[in-house]
Amino acid sequence: MRRIISVLLENEPGALSRVVGLFSQRNYNIETLTVAPTEDETLSRLTVTTSGSDKVIEQITKQLNKLIEVVKLVDLTEGAHIERELMLVKLKATGSQRAEIKRTVDIFRGQIVDVTSSVYTVQLSGNSEKLDGFIQAIGTSGVLEVVRSGVSGIARGEKVLSL
Amino acid sequence: MELLSGADMLIRSLQDEGIEYIYGYPGGAALHIYDALFRQDKVKHILVRHEQAAVHMADGYARATGLPGTVLVTSGPGATNTITGIATAFMDSIPLVVLCGQVASTLIGEDAFQETDMIGVSRPVVKHNLSVRHPEEIPGIIRKAYYIAATGRPGPVVVDIPKDMTTPNERYEYVFPKKVKLRSYNPAIRGHAGQIKKAVDMLMAAKRPIIYAGGGVILGKATDQLTELVRMLGYPITNTLMGIGCYPASDRQHLGWLGMHGTYESNMAMHHSDLILCVGARFDDRVTNATEKFCPGARIVHIDIDPASISKTIDADVPIVGPVDAVLKEMITLVRESKEKPDADAIAAWWKQIEEWRAFHGMRYETSPDVIKPQEVVEALCRLTNGEAFVTSDVGQHQMFAAQYYKFDRPNRWINSGGLGTMGFGLPAAMGVKLTHPDDEVLCITGEGSIQMNIQELSTCKQYNLPVKIINLNNQALGMVKQWQDMNYESRHAESYMGSLPDFIKLAEAYGHVGVRIDRKEDLEPKLKEVLAMKDDLVFVDIYVDRFEHVYPMQVARGSMKDMWLSKTERV
Ligand SMILES: Cc1ncc(C[n+]2csc(CCOP(=O)(O)OP(=O)(O)O)c2C)c(N)n1
Ligand SMILES: [Mg+2]
C-alpha cells in the first residue's frame, strides 16, 4: 500500500544522505521525496512516499527512527491527512489547442503561469492522482516537459508533528 | 581557561573519556594527532601492521571487556582499510569509535591526495558518523561518539577529522562536556510494564517453553538476570552463536546453541515449542532456516533494545522494547510474586522429550585411530584450560568446531565474527584481548585460510609481547567452502584447495615466535600441554587435522529448524 511518511530531521549535512541511503540499502522503494528546512532552522521536514506490505512499512519507520538525526516521524496515511504536490508542465499550445488547453487547466484549477506563441507553462497543485489526471486529459503528445515536486503532507485537525 | 590545538583536544578528550588504549596506524592526515599522542603518556597507542587489524583488535578488546574500543587511522587508504573491521563490529553490535584523518577541509571534494569520502563510504556500516567542522567541536564530538557507540544497541561510530582541524598552532578553549544530550536519540531505559506482565503470564501458562537468548544478553550485561530467571523457571534454554556464554554451557538446562550448526536437541526443542522467550537475539537466517516453516506452534515474546529487530523476520506476539537487564529484572520479580505456577506435569513431560532428543544425538563425531579430528583438538583445549580461556576464532569449519566443543560457562570469552563472518578476525581480536588480560589464556582457533588474512600481525605481537596461542586447525582447504561443495556441488572443489601453504613453523620463527607442529594423534595432548606451559611465548600450533571432516549437525537448506543432517549419511 502507498504510504506518506513525514519526518522531522536535524538540519545537518549528511542527514539526508542517511535517509536516502537507508532506503536503497534495505531495498525499500522511494516514489517521491521532498525536503526543506522548517520554521525552526535546526530542523528539516522530509516527506517520502513509499509502498510496501505492512511489515515493510513497519520496518521502514523503525529503521528511520533508528537514524540518530531523525527527531520524529509520522505515517500520515494512518490518519486523515492532506497531501499536495506541485506540478509545472510545458505544453505545446498552438491554434485551436490554446483554448482547449485553457479550458482543461480551468477544470483542474490550474494556472497558466507563462506563455509564448507556441507554449503554455501550467502550474497545478493537488494530490498526485489529480496531477496524473491532468496529464491524461491533455494527452502525452502535447506535453513538452513535466516537473513534479513530490508529495508534501500534513495531518488533518489538531495533530501536529513538532518537537 | 585552557587553550589547546585540535590535536591536543582530541587526545585530551580521549583521556577524559578514560580511554587507555588505541589501535592504529599513522599517515599524513593524522600526523598532527600522532604528534599530540607522542607528547603525552596516558593514552597508549598500539601500532598494528594493517588498519583492518586495528579495528578487529579494538573489537576484541570491546567484546572481552564490554567497553568501547578506539581506532586511529589516516585518511584515504588508511580509512578504507578499516571498513571490513567496522562492518564486522556493526553486524555484531560492538561499540567502537574509529577516528579517521581526512584531508584539509579546504581540499575536500577536489580529489586531493588520499582523499576518500569516509562519511559516505562508512555510512551503511556504522551506527553513526560525525565529521569535525571546527576544532572547538572536538571534545563534544568525541563525547558524543562514545555515548552513541556504547548506549542503546551498541555499534561503531566513525569520526572524520580534516587535517586543518588539528593544526598545532591554532588553539581554542578546551571544554569537555559533562553530559551528552541528543534530542533525537533516547534509547529505552525500561520495558513496557503491561507487556512484561503479559509475557510472564504466557511463560506461566506454557507447556513447551524455551528461552532463546542472543548476543544482546552479553552486550546488555544481563547474564546474571538471565541465569536467575531461567533457573527459577526450570525451563530449557538455548542461545545463538553470539550468545555463547550468556548461560553456563555445563548446566543441565542448557541445550547448547541453535541454528545452522546448532545442537540437535536445541533445534528440535525450538521447533516443537509452544512458547519462545527471545532475549536479545534477532531471528537471523542462520538461526531460523526458512522463516515460513519456523516453529509452527510457537507464540513469541521478543525482548530487544532495538525496536527494529523485533518482528523484522519473525513476527512477535509480545514485543518488549527495552534493555534486557531491566526487563529481565522485572520479569524475575513478577515470576516470584506470581500466583500462577508453571504446569509441573507439562514441563516434566517436555523435559522428558528433550532428554530423549539429547540422548538420540547430543554432540558427537567419529574418532579415528590415526587421524586427528578437529573436534578432539578443541575438546583437549577445553580440558587443558578448564574451559576458562578466552577463545577467538576466524570463520569456517574450525569456528563451528570451536563453538561446539569448547564449553563456555562465562560471557565475553567466546569472541567471533558471527554476523559478518570475517576471515582474518581471530588473530587481531585475540591480541586485543591479550593486551588487557595478560594473565589469562587467550587462544585463537583458526584455519590455514583465515590466519593468512591477517598473518602480518605476528609482527605486532612481537613488538608488544602478546603471547597468544594460535591453534591452526590445518585441513589444507577452505574447509567450509569445500563442505558446501561436497554437499551441493557434487564435490566439485572450485578454488577451495589451499595449495602452496607456507611452512607455518618457520613463518612463526621468522617473526620471532615459537612454532609447533602436531601431526600425530598421540602427540596431541602432550604437545598442547607443552604449548600452554609456554606462558611468555606466542606459539603458533599448526595441527594437521582430518581433511575430510564436515561440521554437523547442519540444517537442511530451506527446511525448518528440525530438518538437519546429523552426519554425511543421516538426515532427519
Ligand atoms: C573475508 C572472507 N572471505 C571469504 C569468506 C568465505 N568463507 C567462509 S569460510 C571459508 C573457508 C575458511 O577456510 P579456513 O580458514 O581454512 O577454515 P576451515 O573452514 O578450513 O576450517 C571461506 C572462504 C569469508 N567468510 N570471509
Ligand atoms: Mg582450512
PDB file of N, CA, C and O in Angstrom, chain B residues 137-186:
ATOM      1  N   GLU B 137      34.761  21.998  18.282  1.00  0.00           N
ATOM      2  CA  GLU B 137      33.725  20.960  18.425  1.00  0.00           C
ATOM      3  C   GLU B 137      34.297  19.637  18.907  1.00  0.00           C
ATOM      4  O   GLU B 137      33.545  18.733  19.282  1.00  0.00           O
ATOM      5  N   ILE B 138      35.631  19.487  18.829  1.00  0.00           N
ATOM      6  CA  ILE B 138      36.225  18.154  19.023  1.00  0.00           C
ATOM      7  C   ILE B 138      35.831  17.478  20.350  1.00  0.00           C
ATOM      8  O   ILE B 138      35.356  16.339  20.336  1.00  0.00           O
ATOM      9  N   PRO B 139      35.970  18.169  21.498  1.00  0.00           N
ATOM     10  CA  PRO B 139      35.604  17.465  22.745  1.00  0.00           C
ATOM     11  C   PRO B 139      34.146  17.003  22.745  1.00  0.00           C
ATOM     12  O   PRO B 139      33.856  15.866  23.148  1.00  0.00           O
ATOM     13  N   GLY B 140      33.259  17.846  22.255  1.00  0.00           N
ATOM     14  CA  GLY B 140      31.836  17.488  22.208  1.00  0.00           C
ATOM     15  C   GLY B 140      31.583  16.307  21.289  1.00  0.00           C
ATOM     16  O   GLY B 140      30.806  15.397  21.607  1.00  0.00           O
ATOM     17  N   ILE B 141      32.248  16.316  20.151  1.00  0.00           N
ATOM     18  CA  ILE B 141      32.063  15.230  19.178  1.00  0.00           C
ATOM     19  C   ILE B 141      32.599  13.909  19.727  1.00  0.00           C
ATOM     20  O   ILE B 141      31.976  12.852  19.579  1.00  0.00           O
ATOM     21  N   ILE B 142      33.731  13.966  20.389  1.00  0.00           N
ATOM     22  CA  ILE B 142      34.305  12.736  20.957  1.00  0.00           C
ATOM     23  C   ILE B 142      33.371  12.170  22.025  1.00  0.00           C
ATOM     24  O   ILE B 142      33.066  10.971  22.057  1.00  0.00           O
ATOM     25  N   ARG B 143      32.869  13.063  22.866  1.00  0.00           N
ATOM     26  CA  ARG B 143      31.949  12.633  23.928  1.00  0.00           C
ATOM     27  C   ARG B 143      30.711  11.967  23.319  1.00  0.00           C
ATOM     28  O   ARG B 143      30.256  10.925  23.761  1.00  0.00           O
ATOM     29  N   LYS B 144      30.208  12.621  22.291  1.00  0.00           N
ATOM     30  CA  LYS B 144      29.009  12.136  21.614  1.00  0.00           C
ATOM     31  C   LYS B 144      29.289  10.786  20.949  1.00  0.00           C
ATOM     32  O   LYS B 144      28.469   9.871  21.001  1.00  0.00           O
ATOM     33  N   ALA B 145      30.457  10.670  20.338  1.00  0.00           N
ATOM     34  CA  ALA B 145      30.800   9.436  19.618  1.00  0.00           C
ATOM     35  C   ALA B 145      30.786   8.240  20.568  1.00  0.00           C
ATOM     36  O   ALA B 145      30.195   7.201  20.273  1.00  0.00           O
ATOM     37  N   TYR B 146      31.407   8.397  21.733  1.00  0.00           N
ATOM     38  CA  TYR B 146      31.434   7.279  22.687  1.00  0.00           C
ATOM     39  C   TYR B 146      30.049   7.008  23.253  1.00  0.00           C
ATOM     40  O   TYR B 146      29.667   5.855  23.482  1.00  0.00           O
ATOM     41  N   TYR B 147      29.305   8.080  23.479  1.00  0.00           N
ATOM     42  CA  TYR B 147      27.957   7.920  24.023  1.00  0.00           C
ATOM     43  C   TYR B 147      27.078   7.123  23.056  1.00  0.00           C
ATOM     44  O   TYR B 147      26.419   6.152  23.434  1.00  0.00           O
ATOM     45  N   ILE B 148      27.127   7.505  21.790  1.00  0.00           N
ATOM     46  CA  ILE B 148      26.302   6.805  20.800  1.00  0.00           C
ATOM     47  C   ILE B 148      26.794   5.366  20.622  1.00  0.00           C
ATOM     48  O   ILE B 148      25.998   4.425  20.551  1.00  0.00           O
ATOM     49  N   ALA B 149      28.110   5.190  20.577  1.00  0.00           N
ATOM     50  CA  ALA B 149      28.664   3.847  20.346  1.00  0.00           C
ATOM     51  C   ALA B 149      28.249   2.878  21.453  1.00  0.00           C
ATOM     52  O   ALA B 149      27.936   1.719  21.188  1.00  0.00           O
ATOM     53  N   ALA B 150      28.226   3.366  22.693  1.00  0.00           N
ATOM     54  CA  ALA B 150      28.102   2.436  23.820  1.00  0.00           C
ATOM     55  C   ALA B 150      26.690   2.284  24.369  1.00  0.00           C
ATOM     56  O   ALA B 150      26.417   1.351  25.117  1.00  0.00           O
ATOM     57  N   THR B 151      25.779   3.171  24.015  1.00  0.00           N
ATOM     58  CA  THR B 151      24.441   3.097  24.605  1.00  0.00           C
ATOM     59  C   THR B 151      23.448   2.466  23.627  1.00  0.00           C
ATOM     60  O   THR B 151      23.748   2.290  22.451  1.00  0.00           O
ATOM     61  N   GLY B 152      22.250   2.163  24.130  1.00  0.00           N
ATOM     62  CA  GLY B 152      21.219   1.564  23.288  1.00  0.00           C
ATOM     63  C   GLY B 152      21.741   0.271  22.679  1.00  0.00           C
ATOM     64  O   GLY B 152      22.412  -0.509  23.357  1.00  0.00           O
ATOM     65  N   ARG B 153      21.431   0.039  21.408  1.00  0.00           N
ATOM     66  CA  ARG B 153      22.082  -1.086  20.726  1.00  0.00           C
ATOM     67  C   ARG B 153      23.441  -0.585  20.292  1.00  0.00           C
ATOM     68  O   ARG B 153      23.539   0.300  19.434  1.00  0.00           O
ATOM     69  N   PRO B 154      24.525  -1.113  20.863  1.00  0.00           N
ATOM     70  CA  PRO B 154      25.843  -0.530  20.588  1.00  0.00           C
ATOM     71  C   PRO B 154      26.243  -0.705  19.123  1.00  0.00           C
ATOM     72  O   PRO B 154      25.629  -1.492  18.399  1.00  0.00           O
ATOM     73  N   GLY B 155      27.288   0.017  18.731  1.00  0.00           N
ATOM     74  CA  GLY B 155      27.765  -0.101  17.355  1.00  0.00           C
ATOM     75  C   GLY B 155      28.931   0.827  17.113  1.00  0.00           C
ATOM     76  O   GLY B 155      29.282   1.646  17.962  1.00  0.00           O
ATOM     77  N   PRO B 156      29.551   0.695  15.934  1.00  0.00           N
ATOM     78  CA  PRO B 156      30.697   1.536  15.630  1.00  0.00           C
ATOM     79  C   PRO B 156      30.297   2.953  15.210  1.00  0.00           C
ATOM     80  O   PRO B 156      29.287   3.140  14.532  1.00  0.00           O
ATOM     81  N   VAL B 157      31.115   3.921  15.615  1.00  0.00           N
ATOM     82  CA  VAL B 157      30.908   5.315  15.224  1.00  0.00           C
ATOM     83  C   VAL B 157      32.212   5.816  14.599  1.00  0.00           C
ATOM     84  O   VAL B 157      33.285   5.630  15.176  1.00  0.00           O
ATOM     85  N   VAL B 158      32.098   6.405  13.425  1.00  0.00           N
ATOM     86  CA  VAL B 158      33.275   6.945  12.745  1.00  0.00           C
ATOM     87  C   VAL B 158      33.319   8.461  12.959  1.00  0.00           C
ATOM     88  O   VAL B 158      32.290   9.125  12.884  1.00  0.00           O
ATOM     89  N   VAL B 159      34.507   8.980  13.258  1.00  0.00           N
ATOM     90  CA  VAL B 159      34.690  10.429  13.349  1.00  0.00           C
ATOM     91  C   VAL B 159      35.720  10.840  12.304  1.00  0.00           C
ATOM     92  O   VAL B 159      36.848  10.331  12.297  1.00  0.00           O
ATOM     93  N   ASP B 160      35.312  11.722  11.412  1.00  0.00           N
ATOM     94  CA  ASP B 160      36.150  12.161  10.303  1.00  0.00           C
ATOM     95  C   ASP B 160      36.766  13.503  10.698  1.00  0.00           C
ATOM     96  O   ASP B 160      36.039  14.450  11.022  1.00  0.00           O
ATOM     97  N   ILE B 161      38.106  13.584  10.664  1.00  0.00           N
ATOM     98  CA  ILE B 161      38.775  14.774  11.207  1.00  0.00           C
ATOM     99  C   ILE B 161      39.701  15.396  10.160  1.00  0.00           C
ATOM    100  O   ILE B 161      40.853  14.971   9.988  1.00  0.00           O
ATOM    101  N   PRO B 162      39.231  16.423   9.448  1.00  0.00           N
ATOM    102  CA  PRO B 162      40.093  17.078   8.465  1.00  0.00           C
ATOM    103  C   PRO B 162      41.366  17.622   9.119  1.00  0.00           C
ATOM    104  O   PRO B 162      41.337  18.063  10.265  1.00  0.00           O
ATOM    105  N   LYS B 163      42.446  17.571   8.366  1.00  0.00           N
ATOM    106  CA  LYS B 163      43.752  17.887   8.934  1.00  0.00           C
ATOM    107  C   LYS B 163      43.810  19.295   9.536  1.00  0.00           C
ATOM    108  O   LYS B 163      44.436  19.512  10.569  1.00  0.00           O
ATOM    109  N   ASP B 164      43.120  20.243   8.903  1.00  0.00           N
ATOM    110  CA  ASP B 164      43.189  21.615   9.422  1.00  0.00           C
ATOM    111  C   ASP B 164      42.396  21.802  10.712  1.00  0.00           C
ATOM    112  O   ASP B 164      42.412  22.875  11.302  1.00  0.00           O
ATOM    113  N   MET B 165      41.697  20.780  11.159  1.00  0.00           N
ATOM    114  CA  MET B 165      41.025  20.852  12.457  1.00  0.00           C
ATOM    115  C   MET B 165      41.994  20.551  13.596  1.00  0.00           C
ATOM    116  O   MET B 165      41.666  20.701  14.763  1.00  0.00           O
ATOM    117  N   THR B 166      43.193  20.068  13.224  1.00  0.00           N
ATOM    118  CA  THR B 166      44.142  19.652  14.258  1.00  0.00           C
ATOM    119  C   THR B 166      45.457  20.428  14.183  1.00  0.00           C
ATOM    120  O   THR B 166      46.462  20.032  14.761  1.00  0.00           O
ATOM    121  N   THR B 167      45.466  21.538  13.448  1.00  0.00           N
ATOM    122  CA  THR B 167      46.680  22.339  13.263  1.00  0.00           C
ATOM    123  C   THR B 167      47.310  22.714  14.615  1.00  0.00           C
ATOM    124  O   THR B 167      46.617  23.222  15.491  1.00  0.00           O
ATOM    125  N   PRO B 168      48.600  22.448  14.784  1.00  0.00           N
ATOM    126  CA  PRO B 168      49.239  22.619  16.099  1.00  0.00           C
ATOM    127  C   PRO B 168      49.170  24.031  16.690  1.00  0.00           C
ATOM    128  O   PRO B 168      48.919  24.183  17.876  1.00  0.00           O
ATOM    129  N   ASN B 169      49.390  25.056  15.865  1.00  0.00           N
ATOM    130  CA  ASN B 169      49.495  26.386  16.486  1.00  0.00           C
ATOM    131  C   ASN B 169      48.185  27.162  16.564  1.00  0.00           C
ATOM    132  O   ASN B 169      48.170  28.323  16.938  1.00  0.00           O
ATOM    133  N   GLU B 170      47.087  26.514  16.230  1.00  0.00           N
ATOM    134  CA  GLU B 170      45.795  27.193  16.396  1.00  0.00           C
ATOM    135  C   GLU B 170      45.112  26.624  17.624  1.00  0.00           C
ATOM    136  O   GLU B 170      44.686  25.478  17.635  1.00  0.00           O
ATOM    137  N   ARG B 171      45.003  27.445  18.652  1.00  0.00           N
ATOM    138  CA  ARG B 171      44.496  26.914  19.925  1.00  0.00           C
ATOM    139  C   ARG B 171      43.133  27.497  20.275  1.00  0.00           C
ATOM    140  O   ARG B 171      42.847  28.654  19.988  1.00  0.00           O
ATOM    141  N   TYR B 172      42.339  26.671  20.904  1.00  0.00           N
ATOM    142  CA  TYR B 172      40.990  27.075  21.301  1.00  0.00           C
ATOM    143  C   TYR B 172      40.734  26.607  22.725  1.00  0.00           C
ATOM    144  O   TYR B 172      41.451  25.768  23.252  1.00  0.00           O
ATOM    145  N   GLU B 173      39.664  27.159  23.287  1.00  0.00           N
ATOM    146  CA  GLU B 173      39.338  26.785  24.658  1.00  0.00           C
ATOM    147  C   GLU B 173      38.890  25.321  24.714  1.00  0.00           C
ATOM    148  O   GLU B 173      38.047  24.891  23.922  1.00  0.00           O
ATOM    149  N   TYR B 174      39.446  24.595  25.673  1.00  0.00           N
ATOM    150  CA  TYR B 174      39.079  23.182  25.809  1.00  0.00           C
ATOM    151  C   TYR B 174      38.011  23.017  26.877  1.00  0.00           C
ATOM    152  O   TYR B 174      38.226  23.340  28.042  1.00  0.00           O
ATOM    153  N   VAL B 175      36.861  22.553  26.481  1.00  0.00           N
ATOM    154  CA  VAL B 175      35.801  22.259  27.454  1.00  0.00           C
ATOM    155  C   VAL B 175      35.271  20.859  27.166  1.00  0.00           C
ATOM    156  O   VAL B 175      34.696  20.607  26.099  1.00  0.00           O
ATOM    157  N   PHE B 176      35.471  19.949  28.111  1.00  0.00           N
ATOM    158  CA  PHE B 176      34.944  18.591  27.915  1.00  0.00           C
ATOM    159  C   PHE B 176      33.547  18.525  28.525  1.00  0.00           C
ATOM    160  O   PHE B 176      33.385  18.696  29.730  1.00  0.00           O
ATOM    161  N   PRO B 177      32.531  18.317  27.698  1.00  0.00           N
ATOM    162  CA  PRO B 177      31.168  18.366  28.220  1.00  0.00           C
ATOM    163  C   PRO B 177      30.916  17.270  29.256  1.00  0.00           C
ATOM    164  O   PRO B 177      31.368  16.141  29.093  1.00  0.00           O
ATOM    165  N   LYS B 178      30.217  17.640  30.316  1.00  0.00           N
ATOM    166  CA  LYS B 178      29.942  16.648  31.359  1.00  0.00           C
ATOM    167  C   LYS B 178      28.921  15.632  30.874  1.00  0.00           C
ATOM    168  O   LYS B 178      29.004  14.466  31.171  1.00  0.00           O
ATOM    169  N   LYS B 179      27.939  16.135  30.145  1.00  0.00           N
ATOM    170  CA  LYS B 179      26.826  15.273  29.751  1.00  0.00           C
ATOM    171  C   LYS B 179      26.590  15.368  28.258  1.00  0.00           C
ATOM    172  O   LYS B 179      26.906  16.381  27.642  1.00  0.00           O
ATOM    173  N   VAL B 180      26.031  14.323  27.720  1.00  0.00           N
ATOM    174  CA  VAL B 180      25.618  14.392  26.320  1.00  0.00           C
ATOM    175  C   VAL B 180      24.106  14.350  26.306  1.00  0.00           C
ATOM    176  O   VAL B 180      23.501  13.510  26.971  1.00  0.00           O
ATOM    177  N   LYS B 181      23.523  15.234  25.547  1.00  0.00           N
ATOM    178  CA  LYS B 181      22.082  15.155  25.368  1.00  0.00           C
ATOM    179  C   LYS B 181      21.780  15.286  23.898  1.00  0.00           C
ATOM    180  O   LYS B 181      22.284  16.170  23.221  1.00  0.00           O
ATOM    181  N   LEU B 182      21.015  14.346  23.401  1.00  0.00           N
ATOM    182  CA  LEU B 182      20.648  14.391  21.993  1.00  0.00           C
ATOM    183  C   LEU B 182      19.137  14.312  21.918  1.00  0.00           C
ATOM    184  O   LEU B 182      18.543  13.343  22.384  1.00  0.00           O
ATOM    185  N   ARG B 183      18.512  15.328  21.344  1.00  0.00           N
ATOM    186  CA  ARG B 183      17.045  15.323  21.344  1.00  0.00           C
ATOM    187  C   ARG B 183      16.482  14.199  20.483  1.00  0.00           C
ATOM    188  O   ARG B 183      15.355  13.780  20.653  1.00  0.00           O
ATOM    189  N   SER B 184      17.312  13.729  19.554  1.00  0.00           N
ATOM    190  CA  SER B 184      16.792  12.732  18.630  1.00  0.00           C
ATOM    191  C   SER B 184      17.269  11.320  18.939  1.00  0.00           C
ATOM    192  O   SER B 184      17.087  10.414  18.155  1.00  0.00           O
ATOM    193  N   TYR B 185      17.919  11.130  20.080  1.00  0.00           N
ATOM    194  CA  TYR B 185      18.436   9.797  20.395  1.00  0.00           C
ATOM    195  C   TYR B 185      18.242   9.512  21.878  1.00  0.00           C
ATOM    196  O   TYR B 185      18.934  10.065  22.719  1.00  0.00           O
ATOM    197  N   ASN B 186      17.249   8.713  22.170  1.00  0.00           N
ATOM    198  CA  ASN B 186      16.955   8.385  23.556  1.00  0.00           C
ATOM    199  C   ASN B 186      16.629   6.905  23.689  1.00  0.00           C
ATOM    200  O   ASN B 186      15.478   6.507  23.652  1.00  0.00           O
TER     201      ASN B 186
END
